[in-house]
């Protein structure tokens, strides 16, 4: 469909021909024209490519086994359910809680553990800006913490790590027990390698953290450098949307179908005052990642509509034969 | 003085009463009073008197030197300054140079207003939601989103001052969604237009080798306007014609001389095929013979007469040699030209008031009647004496010159020859001359009429030559009367003079007729024909007389035989009678009435013929135009003019030209004015586009034009090719620009909705800054500079394509809004498909969950892919430049990500290693990009698919035609592609019409 046009000029060098063609707007060009056959072929081709991709994607998504358990309401004792916020804020109560999960199908290791928060605006502008990358990397050497406001310091001393993000660190903890033996949860390497190595300092230790009058989220072990505080690192990589998952750890053994897993958790984190949900997610992964049917469905949808369109087009084309060159269709002749 | 667009010299004379003032001293005691009219813009009239020594002397334009005149053949002049500065006629004719903007740009302003309202709308929507959300953060002392610490917030997020926070957020929103208003569009358009101008300047097909002049775009901001021209207002002299006359043929004593074939004759001959076209009665025109003679004589400008019977003194042997002698004597004497003798070579050239006069004098010289000197009272000739065969000097005493006026249509001189005979030598149009012949002077009338008709058929201008001998008594009586008329001070002096002249110009003896060719510029009829096919109306505004203008109108196929002519003129006998009475107010009133009546008649004529296919040509003269341009008549005149296929305004002053241009422009149609002289400046400046012809008449027109070309015929390419391309390019470019920025801007907005409208952009700041600079700008510029819907050849082959611009199809509101909604739709698809595909699940095998950085990159990649592929979809002209820019822009985005991502994290922040570490290894990321991009393009592709098939536009048809390579033309072309070129056909028809008119 490409028509190459060039004109013959007797010029000495090819570069001057090129220049001539350029200035005369006569460069060899490909001029595709949208003919009916091309239209039909394109739509058919799209269908033919997209439907298989969609089916494979769907299949892959279905092969992922995912257990999602919402626990924010259940983990509040009956008598406090009327006033969840005061329960969660009461630091004197030990907020342990147990959940029982039934494994629906055989889950192959590694099994990823996520916590999921809904209606939590980690992408709020005020929240996102309240951090100091310099301080995370260099610690107290970087003393301009104005960007961390309002959590830049407490008691007149700067906090490390400063800012709202760090201050609101998620602090629920989970323990998994299968048939009375505790499952080993690997909590290393849950953060991005580049974050650990380049964004959080190896020599930077938490300092004056969560020392203010108003305690936000979790606290940190002051003897562990920030680069090894992977929970913090994961938390500090803010989520895009108000519903998000963050990795908690990995179970590195298979779970069999119908296994019952007891989860002992500490329900410390306050999502009650803003009506957020908390969920625990156990999921295997495929080459595509986690479970999400949308991509596959969308592929199949786009592919099949392409085929339908091509059929409709063909039908109309055959039904309305019109010789090209009919000017009656020109808008100014109507 | 070239204000009227004519290069020839104007004869200026002082009053005879002041002739004795010859040096400074004589002025010491000179006192006189000049009374004259108020400053006005009329170049051809001046009313005034000089009161000197108790007598009143009339002042006419002959005594006035206009500002900007050049003095030639005269060493010095003593004069009085009558008007200065802004009161001069030149300045009265000047109009302020306007600043011109194209229609598209003006429409673009409206779009920007629209977008600005959209911007305010979505910003305020966001602010309202933000205000509500923020206010709810502290609800009766209870803190809701504690992680934001709303109790310790700055003013921007303070729930207790939520309205203020909302207002401040509104300002943030204006900044954030500022991408809706593409500032870079203005810069890109400027770049594109400059490059387009470069292409216009470099076009080989608009380069005129003879004068080494390429086309020049003197301004770059009207390129697209060239593609929307509805009406062309053209000057005649120097624009359509070369402004040179050639003496080609003559008929003397009933015998036709002159063997050269005119162009029209040649086409006629070609049409007749084998039958040879007879040039004269006795011999057929053999090219060989013709050629030999041409070679023998040197070519003389203004003289293209070849006949061995006349040339080289051979005329003496012709049967009517005495008539021939008289004939050429008339040519040599009856004129107002001035000889200019070159001292070194002895060669004589002539400066004449009109080029045809020069042609006559030259013809006489070439035949052997060399006019070499003139004074106020005498004319000297070198003549061949037929008896002795010697050259002799003959001096004719010049008694009176009865000048040419458009109503008289003739001029005469009265001379006393060396034999002391009184002679009246006269030349004029056949319509007035034949009725003035005496009984015994009609000897050759029948043949001469036949020849004149034949000449007219050949597109030549003809004049009849006659003479008369006067008796001394008759002359004396007449002279008295004539002088009385001439010195009368009333404003109807001209009428008196004319009627006096009439009395003596009778009983003439016919000598013969001349035929002069007014040479059209090369390719003018073809060009006008093409422009007409493209649906462009051509108006000719000229300072010429009506007959000349009509003649040229036919010659360049503006007027055609099948057209009905509507002539609006005030040169009627009734008017003349009125003018003789001299009641000015009455004249005004009657003129106005007459013009109104004529226009009304014209309109009714046009209306009654609306059903039939008759087209009309309107011819109007300057005086009528004055009235027609009056506020009251303006609209009526315009209505009539618009319904006519072509309009010719003759005898129009520069100011009138500009006024007519303004009138046409007032209808909202794009006007293009083309001219070459200083008299066209007003018109060029007034029109939407002014095109100057860089010809012989100096630079003034070029300096005030927007485009300068060397020849009229280049206009065809300038409009049909460059104009069409530029229009298409700019309008597509603007539409696309809005599309791409809306796509981008709205993804930001949708993301805001998911970030509680806090003002967090979905992308890293640097991605956003680079969007309009690196990832999407170059393909648009390539579109604006290089795109072609069809090639230049096809643009010219299917001139109707030009209507896409005139009717503004590519930049109509439906199309603009269509592109905009495509942008919004694309944003919706990109945002929701991406967020749903990469929701909160792990997006790769190692279980990492999606975060802000990944989502931003995924969305941004889709945007970059989508807008660039959209570009690839919407153009259908790919050179390596397009490929390089489109695919290069996408590649550049990934390269940018890698480079930017490898900078230290304190600088690259959220982009740190995001592609290399997080996205690139994820298959989901690539699959999502593919899905989103294809789905985004699908609606547009679907629209295009159905539109090209079922509602194709003209360029779609042509592209399709080209692809099929079929020989059959698009139907609109069929009538043109008959066996004869259209303009020949048209010319033939017009000549027939011309003939018919003359015979009436």
Short mmCIF file of N, CA and C in Angstrom, two decimals, chain B residues 867-987:
data_model
loop_
_atom_site.label_atom_id
_atom_site.label_comp_id
_atom_site.label_asym_id
_atom_site.label_seq_id
_atom_site.Cartn_x
_atom_site.Cartn_y
_atom_site.Cartn_z
N UNK B 867 -1.00 9.07 22.07
CA UNK B 867 -1.06 10.29 21.26
C UNK B 867 -0.14 10.19 20.04
N UNK B 868 0.96 9.49 20.19
CA UNK B 868 1.84 9.37 19.02
C UNK B 868 1.27 8.43 17.97
N UNK B 869 0.65 7.35 18.43
CA UNK B 869 0.02 6.45 17.45
C UNK B 869 -1.19 7.12 16.81
N UNK B 870 -1.88 7.92 17.59
CA UNK B 870 -3.00 8.68 17.03
C UNK B 870 -2.50 9.55 15.88
N UNK B 871 -1.35 10.13 16.10
CA UNK B 871 -0.74 10.94 15.05
C UNK B 871 -0.48 10.08 13.82
N UNK B 872 0.09 8.91 14.04
CA UNK B 872 0.39 8.03 12.92
C UNK B 872 -0.89 7.63 12.20
N UNK B 873 -1.97 7.50 12.96
CA UNK B 873 -3.24 7.10 12.35
C UNK B 873 -3.85 8.23 11.53
N UNK B 874 -3.68 9.46 12.03
CA UNK B 874 -4.43 10.55 11.39
C UNK B 874 -3.69 11.17 10.22
N UNK B 875 -2.43 10.86 10.02
CA UNK B 875 -1.78 11.37 8.82
C UNK B 875 -1.68 10.23 7.82
N UNK B 876 -1.60 10.60 6.57
CA UNK B 876 -1.35 9.53 5.60
C UNK B 876 -0.22 9.91 4.67
N UNK B 877 0.80 10.42 5.28
CA UNK B 877 1.96 10.77 4.48
C UNK B 877 3.17 10.52 5.36
N UNK B 878 3.88 9.47 5.06
CA UNK B 878 5.02 9.12 5.90
C UNK B 878 6.31 9.20 5.10
N UNK B 879 7.14 10.15 5.44
CA UNK B 879 8.50 10.06 4.96
C UNK B 879 9.32 9.59 6.14
N UNK B 880 10.60 9.46 5.93
CA UNK B 880 11.42 9.01 7.06
C UNK B 880 11.34 10.01 8.21
N UNK B 881 11.03 11.27 7.88
CA UNK B 881 10.96 12.28 8.94
C UNK B 881 9.82 11.96 9.90
N UNK B 882 8.65 11.65 9.33
CA UNK B 882 7.52 11.31 10.18
C UNK B 882 7.83 10.08 11.03
N UNK B 883 8.35 9.06 10.36
CA UNK B 883 8.67 7.83 11.10
C UNK B 883 9.63 8.15 12.23
N UNK B 884 10.64 8.92 11.90
CA UNK B 884 11.67 9.21 12.88
C UNK B 884 11.07 9.94 14.07
N UNK B 885 10.25 10.93 13.81
CA UNK B 885 9.72 11.74 14.91
C UNK B 885 8.71 10.96 15.75
N UNK B 886 7.82 10.24 15.08
CA UNK B 886 6.76 9.57 15.84
C UNK B 886 7.34 8.46 16.69
N UNK B 887 8.06 7.58 16.03
CA UNK B 887 8.58 6.44 16.80
C UNK B 887 9.72 6.89 17.70
N UNK B 888 10.43 7.90 17.23
CA UNK B 888 11.51 8.45 18.06
C UNK B 888 10.99 9.05 19.35
N UNK B 889 9.82 9.70 19.27
CA UNK B 889 9.26 10.30 20.49
C UNK B 889 8.94 9.24 21.52
N UNK B 890 8.39 8.12 21.03
CA UNK B 890 8.05 7.05 21.97
C UNK B 890 9.34 6.47 22.56
N UNK B 891 10.31 6.25 21.69
CA UNK B 891 11.58 5.70 22.17
C UNK B 891 12.22 6.67 23.16
N UNK B 892 12.08 7.95 22.86
CA UNK B 892 12.69 8.95 23.72
C UNK B 892 12.12 8.90 25.13
N UNK B 893 10.84 8.60 25.21
CA UNK B 893 10.21 8.50 26.54
C UNK B 893 10.89 7.40 27.36
N UNK B 894 11.15 6.26 26.74
CA UNK B 894 11.79 5.18 27.49
C UNK B 894 13.24 5.52 27.80
N UNK B 895 13.89 6.14 26.82
CA UNK B 895 15.28 6.53 27.07
C UNK B 895 15.34 7.53 28.22
N UNK B 896 14.40 8.46 28.18
CA UNK B 896 14.33 9.46 29.25
C UNK B 896 14.16 8.79 30.60
N UNK B 897 13.24 7.80 30.64
CA UNK B 897 12.98 7.12 31.91
C UNK B 897 14.22 6.44 32.43
N UNK B 898 14.96 5.81 31.52
CA UNK B 898 16.17 5.11 31.95
C UNK B 898 17.20 6.11 32.47
N UNK B 899 17.39 7.17 31.71
CA UNK B 899 18.42 8.14 32.10
C UNK B 899 18.02 8.85 33.39
N UNK B 900 16.79 9.34 33.40
CA UNK B 900 16.33 10.07 34.57
C UNK B 900 16.29 9.16 35.78
N UNK B 901 15.90 7.91 35.55
CA UNK B 901 15.80 6.96 36.66
C UNK B 901 17.15 6.55 37.22
N UNK B 902 18.22 6.79 36.48
CA UNK B 902 19.51 6.37 37.00
C UNK B 902 20.21 7.52 37.74
N UNK B 903 19.58 8.67 37.76
CA UNK B 903 20.13 9.77 38.57
C UNK B 903 19.90 9.44 40.05
N UNK B 904 20.65 10.08 40.96
CA UNK B 904 20.47 9.78 42.39
C UNK B 904 19.03 10.02 42.82
N UNK B 905 18.53 9.20 43.75
CA UNK B 905 17.12 9.25 44.12
C UNK B 905 16.69 10.59 44.70
N UNK B 906 17.63 11.34 45.31
CA UNK B 906 17.21 12.63 45.82
C UNK B 906 16.78 13.56 44.70
N UNK B 907 17.30 13.31 43.49
CA UNK B 907 16.90 14.13 42.35
C UNK B 907 15.76 13.49 41.58
N UNK B 908 15.89 12.19 41.33
CA UNK B 908 14.89 11.54 40.48
C UNK B 908 13.65 11.15 41.27
N UNK B 909 13.73 11.20 42.60
CA UNK B 909 12.60 10.86 43.50
C UNK B 909 11.80 9.66 43.01
N UNK B 910 10.56 9.89 42.59
CA UNK B 910 9.70 8.74 42.31
C UNK B 910 10.06 8.02 41.02
N UNK B 911 10.98 8.57 40.25
CA UNK B 911 11.32 7.90 38.99
C UNK B 911 12.56 7.02 39.14
N UNK B 912 13.07 6.92 40.35
CA UNK B 912 14.34 6.23 40.50
C UNK B 912 14.23 4.76 40.11
N UNK B 913 14.95 4.41 39.06
CA UNK B 913 15.00 3.02 38.56
C UNK B 913 13.62 2.42 38.33
N UNK B 914 12.67 3.26 38.07
CA UNK B 914 11.32 2.72 38.02
C UNK B 914 11.11 1.84 36.80
N UNK B 915 11.73 2.22 35.70
CA UNK B 915 11.54 1.39 34.51
C UNK B 915 12.41 0.15 34.58
N UNK B 916 13.67 0.37 34.89
CA UNK B 916 14.63 -0.75 34.85
C UNK B 916 14.28 -1.80 35.88
N UNK B 917 13.99 -1.34 37.10
CA UNK B 917 13.78 -2.31 38.17
C UNK B 917 12.35 -2.80 38.25
N UNK B 918 11.41 -1.86 38.14
CA UNK B 918 10.04 -2.24 38.45
C UNK B 918 9.21 -2.61 37.21
N UNK B 919 9.17 -1.71 36.22
CA UNK B 919 8.19 -1.89 35.14
C UNK B 919 8.65 -2.83 34.04
N UNK B 920 9.87 -2.62 33.55
CA UNK B 920 10.29 -3.36 32.37
C UNK B 920 10.19 -4.87 32.55
N UNK B 921 10.55 -5.43 33.71
CA UNK B 921 10.45 -6.89 33.83
C UNK B 921 9.01 -7.38 33.99
N UNK B 922 8.07 -6.46 34.15
CA UNK B 922 6.71 -6.90 34.38
C UNK B 922 5.96 -7.07 33.07
N UNK B 923 5.51 -8.28 32.82
CA UNK B 923 4.76 -8.52 31.58
C UNK B 923 3.43 -7.79 31.64
N UNK B 924 2.88 -7.73 32.85
CA UNK B 924 1.60 -7.06 33.01
C UNK B 924 1.66 -5.62 32.51
N UNK B 925 2.77 -4.97 32.82
CA UNK B 925 2.94 -3.57 32.42
C UNK B 925 2.85 -3.44 30.90
N UNK B 926 3.54 -4.31 30.18
CA UNK B 926 3.53 -4.22 28.72
C UNK B 926 2.18 -4.60 28.15
N UNK B 927 1.58 -5.63 28.72
CA UNK B 927 0.26 -6.04 28.22
C UNK B 927 -0.76 -4.94 28.45
N UNK B 928 -0.65 -4.28 29.61
CA UNK B 928 -1.57 -3.19 29.88
C UNK B 928 -1.38 -2.07 28.88
N UNK B 929 -0.12 -1.72 28.63
CA UNK B 929 0.15 -0.66 27.66
C UNK B 929 -0.49 -0.99 26.32
N UNK B 930 -0.28 -2.22 25.86
CA UNK B 930 -0.84 -2.62 24.57
C UNK B 930 -2.35 -2.47 24.56
N UNK B 931 -2.98 -3.01 25.60
CA UNK B 931 -4.44 -2.97 25.65
C UNK B 931 -4.94 -1.53 25.65
N UNK B 932 -4.35 -0.72 26.52
CA UNK B 932 -4.84 0.64 26.68
C UNK B 932 -4.66 1.43 25.40
N UNK B 933 -3.49 1.28 24.78
CA UNK B 933 -3.23 2.05 23.57
C UNK B 933 -4.20 1.66 22.46
N UNK B 934 -4.37 0.37 22.28
CA UNK B 934 -5.28 -0.07 21.21
C UNK B 934 -6.70 0.38 21.49
N UNK B 935 -7.12 0.23 22.74
CA UNK B 935 -8.50 0.64 23.04
C UNK B 935 -8.68 2.14 22.88
N UNK B 936 -7.64 2.89 23.19
CA UNK B 936 -7.74 4.34 23.04
C UNK B 936 -7.89 4.75 21.59
N UNK B 937 -7.17 4.04 20.73
CA UNK B 937 -7.20 4.41 19.32
C UNK B 937 -8.44 3.89 18.60
N UNK B 938 -9.06 2.89 19.21
CA UNK B 938 -10.17 2.22 18.54
C UNK B 938 -11.31 3.17 18.15
N UNK B 939 -11.79 4.03 19.03
CA UNK B 939 -12.91 4.89 18.62
C UNK B 939 -12.59 5.73 17.39
N UNK B 940 -11.40 6.32 17.37
CA UNK B 940 -11.04 7.16 16.23
C UNK B 940 -10.94 6.33 14.97
N UNK B 941 -10.30 5.18 15.10
CA UNK B 941 -10.11 4.33 13.92
C UNK B 941 -11.46 3.88 13.37
N UNK B 942 -12.34 3.57 14.28
CA UNK B 942 -13.68 3.14 13.89
C UNK B 942 -14.36 4.27 13.12
N UNK B 943 -14.27 5.48 13.67
CA UNK B 943 -14.88 6.63 13.01
C UNK B 943 -14.30 6.81 11.62
N UNK B 944 -12.96 6.78 11.54
CA UNK B 944 -12.31 6.98 10.24
C UNK B 944 -12.73 5.89 9.26
N UNK B 945 -12.79 4.67 9.74
CA UNK B 945 -13.11 3.56 8.85
C UNK B 945 -14.47 3.77 8.21
N UNK B 946 -15.44 4.12 9.04
CA UNK B 946 -16.78 4.28 8.49
C UNK B 946 -16.89 5.57 7.68
N UNK B 947 -16.19 6.58 8.15
CA UNK B 947 -16.28 7.86 7.44
C UNK B 947 -15.66 7.78 6.05
N UNK B 948 -14.47 7.19 5.94
CA UNK B 948 -13.85 7.11 4.62
C UNK B 948 -14.65 6.24 3.68
N UNK B 949 -15.34 5.27 4.23
CA UNK B 949 -16.08 4.38 3.36
C UNK B 949 -17.45 4.95 2.98
N UNK B 950 -18.12 5.52 3.96
CA UNK B 950 -19.51 5.89 3.69
C UNK B 950 -19.74 7.39 3.59
N UNK B 951 -18.88 8.19 4.14
CA UNK B 951 -19.02 9.63 4.01
C UNK B 951 -17.67 10.23 3.64
N UNK B 952 -17.08 9.79 2.55
CA UNK B 952 -15.70 10.22 2.29
C UNK B 952 -15.63 11.71 2.02
N UNK B 953 -14.54 12.31 2.41
CA UNK B 953 -14.30 13.69 2.04
C UNK B 953 -13.55 13.69 0.71
N UNK B 954 -13.42 14.88 0.16
CA UNK B 954 -12.88 14.94 -1.19
C UNK B 954 -11.47 14.38 -1.27
N UNK B 955 -10.66 14.69 -0.26
CA UNK B 955 -9.30 14.17 -0.33
C UNK B 955 -9.26 12.66 -0.16
N UNK B 956 -10.23 12.12 0.57
CA UNK B 956 -10.29 10.65 0.67
C UNK B 956 -10.52 10.05 -0.71
N UNK B 957 -11.42 10.69 -1.46
CA UNK B 957 -11.71 10.19 -2.80
C UNK B 957 -10.48 10.25 -3.69
N UNK B 958 -9.78 11.36 -3.58
CA UNK B 958 -8.62 11.51 -4.45
C UNK B 958 -7.54 10.50 -4.08
N UNK B 959 -7.35 10.32 -2.79
CA UNK B 959 -6.35 9.33 -2.36
C UNK B 959 -6.71 7.95 -2.90
N UNK B 960 -7.97 7.67 -2.77
CA UNK B 960 -8.47 6.38 -3.20
C UNK B 960 -8.25 6.22 -4.72
N UNK B 961 -8.57 7.32 -5.41
CA UNK B 961 -8.40 7.33 -6.86
C UNK B 961 -6.95 7.07 -7.23
N UNK B 962 -6.07 7.74 -6.53
CA UNK B 962 -4.65 7.60 -6.82
C UNK B 962 -4.22 6.15 -6.60
N UNK B 963 -4.73 5.57 -5.53
CA UNK B 963 -4.34 4.21 -5.19
C UNK B 963 -4.77 3.25 -6.29
N UNK B 964 -5.97 3.46 -6.76
CA UNK B 964 -6.45 2.57 -7.80
C UNK B 964 -5.78 2.85 -9.13
N UNK B 965 -5.21 4.07 -9.20
CA UNK B 965 -4.46 4.42 -10.41
C UNK B 965 -5.30 4.38 -11.66
N UNK B 966 -6.59 4.53 -11.50
CA UNK B 966 -7.45 4.40 -12.66
C UNK B 966 -7.37 5.65 -13.53
N UNK B 967 -7.63 5.49 -14.76
CA UNK B 967 -7.56 6.60 -15.70
C UNK B 967 -8.81 7.46 -15.64
N UNK B 968 -9.88 6.86 -15.18
CA UNK B 968 -11.13 7.63 -15.15
C UNK B 968 -11.01 8.73 -14.12
N UNK B 969 -11.48 9.84 -14.47
CA UNK B 969 -11.36 11.01 -13.61
C UNK B 969 -12.51 11.03 -12.61
N UNK B 970 -12.29 11.76 -11.58
CA UNK B 970 -13.40 12.03 -10.66
C UNK B 970 -14.42 12.88 -11.40
N UNK B 971 -15.64 12.59 -11.13
CA UNK B 971 -16.71 13.10 -12.01
C UNK B 971 -16.65 14.61 -12.22
N UNK B 972 -16.25 15.32 -11.20
CA UNK B 972 -16.24 16.78 -11.36
C UNK B 972 -15.25 17.20 -12.43
N UNK B 973 -14.34 16.30 -12.76
CA UNK B 973 -13.33 16.66 -13.73
C UNK B 973 -13.78 16.37 -15.15
N UNK B 974 -14.80 15.56 -15.28
CA UNK B 974 -15.08 15.01 -16.60
C UNK B 974 -15.38 16.09 -17.63
N UNK B 975 -16.14 17.08 -17.22
CA UNK B 975 -16.48 18.07 -18.23
C UNK B 975 -15.25 18.84 -18.69
N UNK B 976 -14.25 18.87 -17.84
CA UNK B 976 -13.04 19.61 -18.20
C UNK B 976 -12.16 18.78 -19.12
N UNK B 977 -12.22 17.48 -18.95
CA UNK B 977 -11.26 16.65 -19.65
C UNK B 977 -11.73 16.29 -21.05
N UNK B 978 -12.50 17.14 -21.66
CA UNK B 978 -12.84 16.90 -23.05
C UNK B 978 -11.61 17.12 -23.91
N UNK B 979 -11.76 16.91 -25.21
CA UNK B 979 -10.56 16.85 -26.03
C UNK B 979 -9.82 18.19 -26.11
N UNK B 980 -10.51 19.29 -25.78
CA UNK B 980 -9.86 20.59 -25.85
C UNK B 980 -9.56 21.10 -24.46
N UNK B 981 -8.46 21.77 -24.29
CA UNK B 981 -8.25 22.42 -23.00
C UNK B 981 -9.35 23.44 -22.76
N UNK B 982 -9.74 23.55 -21.50
CA UNK B 982 -10.92 24.36 -21.19
C UNK B 982 -10.77 25.81 -21.62
N UNK B 983 -9.57 26.31 -21.40
CA UNK B 983 -9.47 27.75 -21.64
C UNK B 983 -9.55 28.07 -23.12
N UNK B 984 -9.17 27.13 -23.96
CA UNK B 984 -9.28 27.37 -25.40
C UNK B 984 -10.75 27.47 -25.78
N UNK B 985 -11.49 26.50 -25.24
CA UNK B 985 -12.92 26.48 -25.46
C UNK B 985 -13.55 27.81 -25.06
N UNK B 986 -13.16 28.21 -23.87
CA UNK B 986 -13.73 29.43 -23.32
C UNK B 986 -13.36 30.62 -24.18
N UNK B 987 -12.14 30.63 -24.58
CA UNK B 987 -11.66 31.75 -25.37
C UNK B 987 -12.43 31.84 -26.69
#
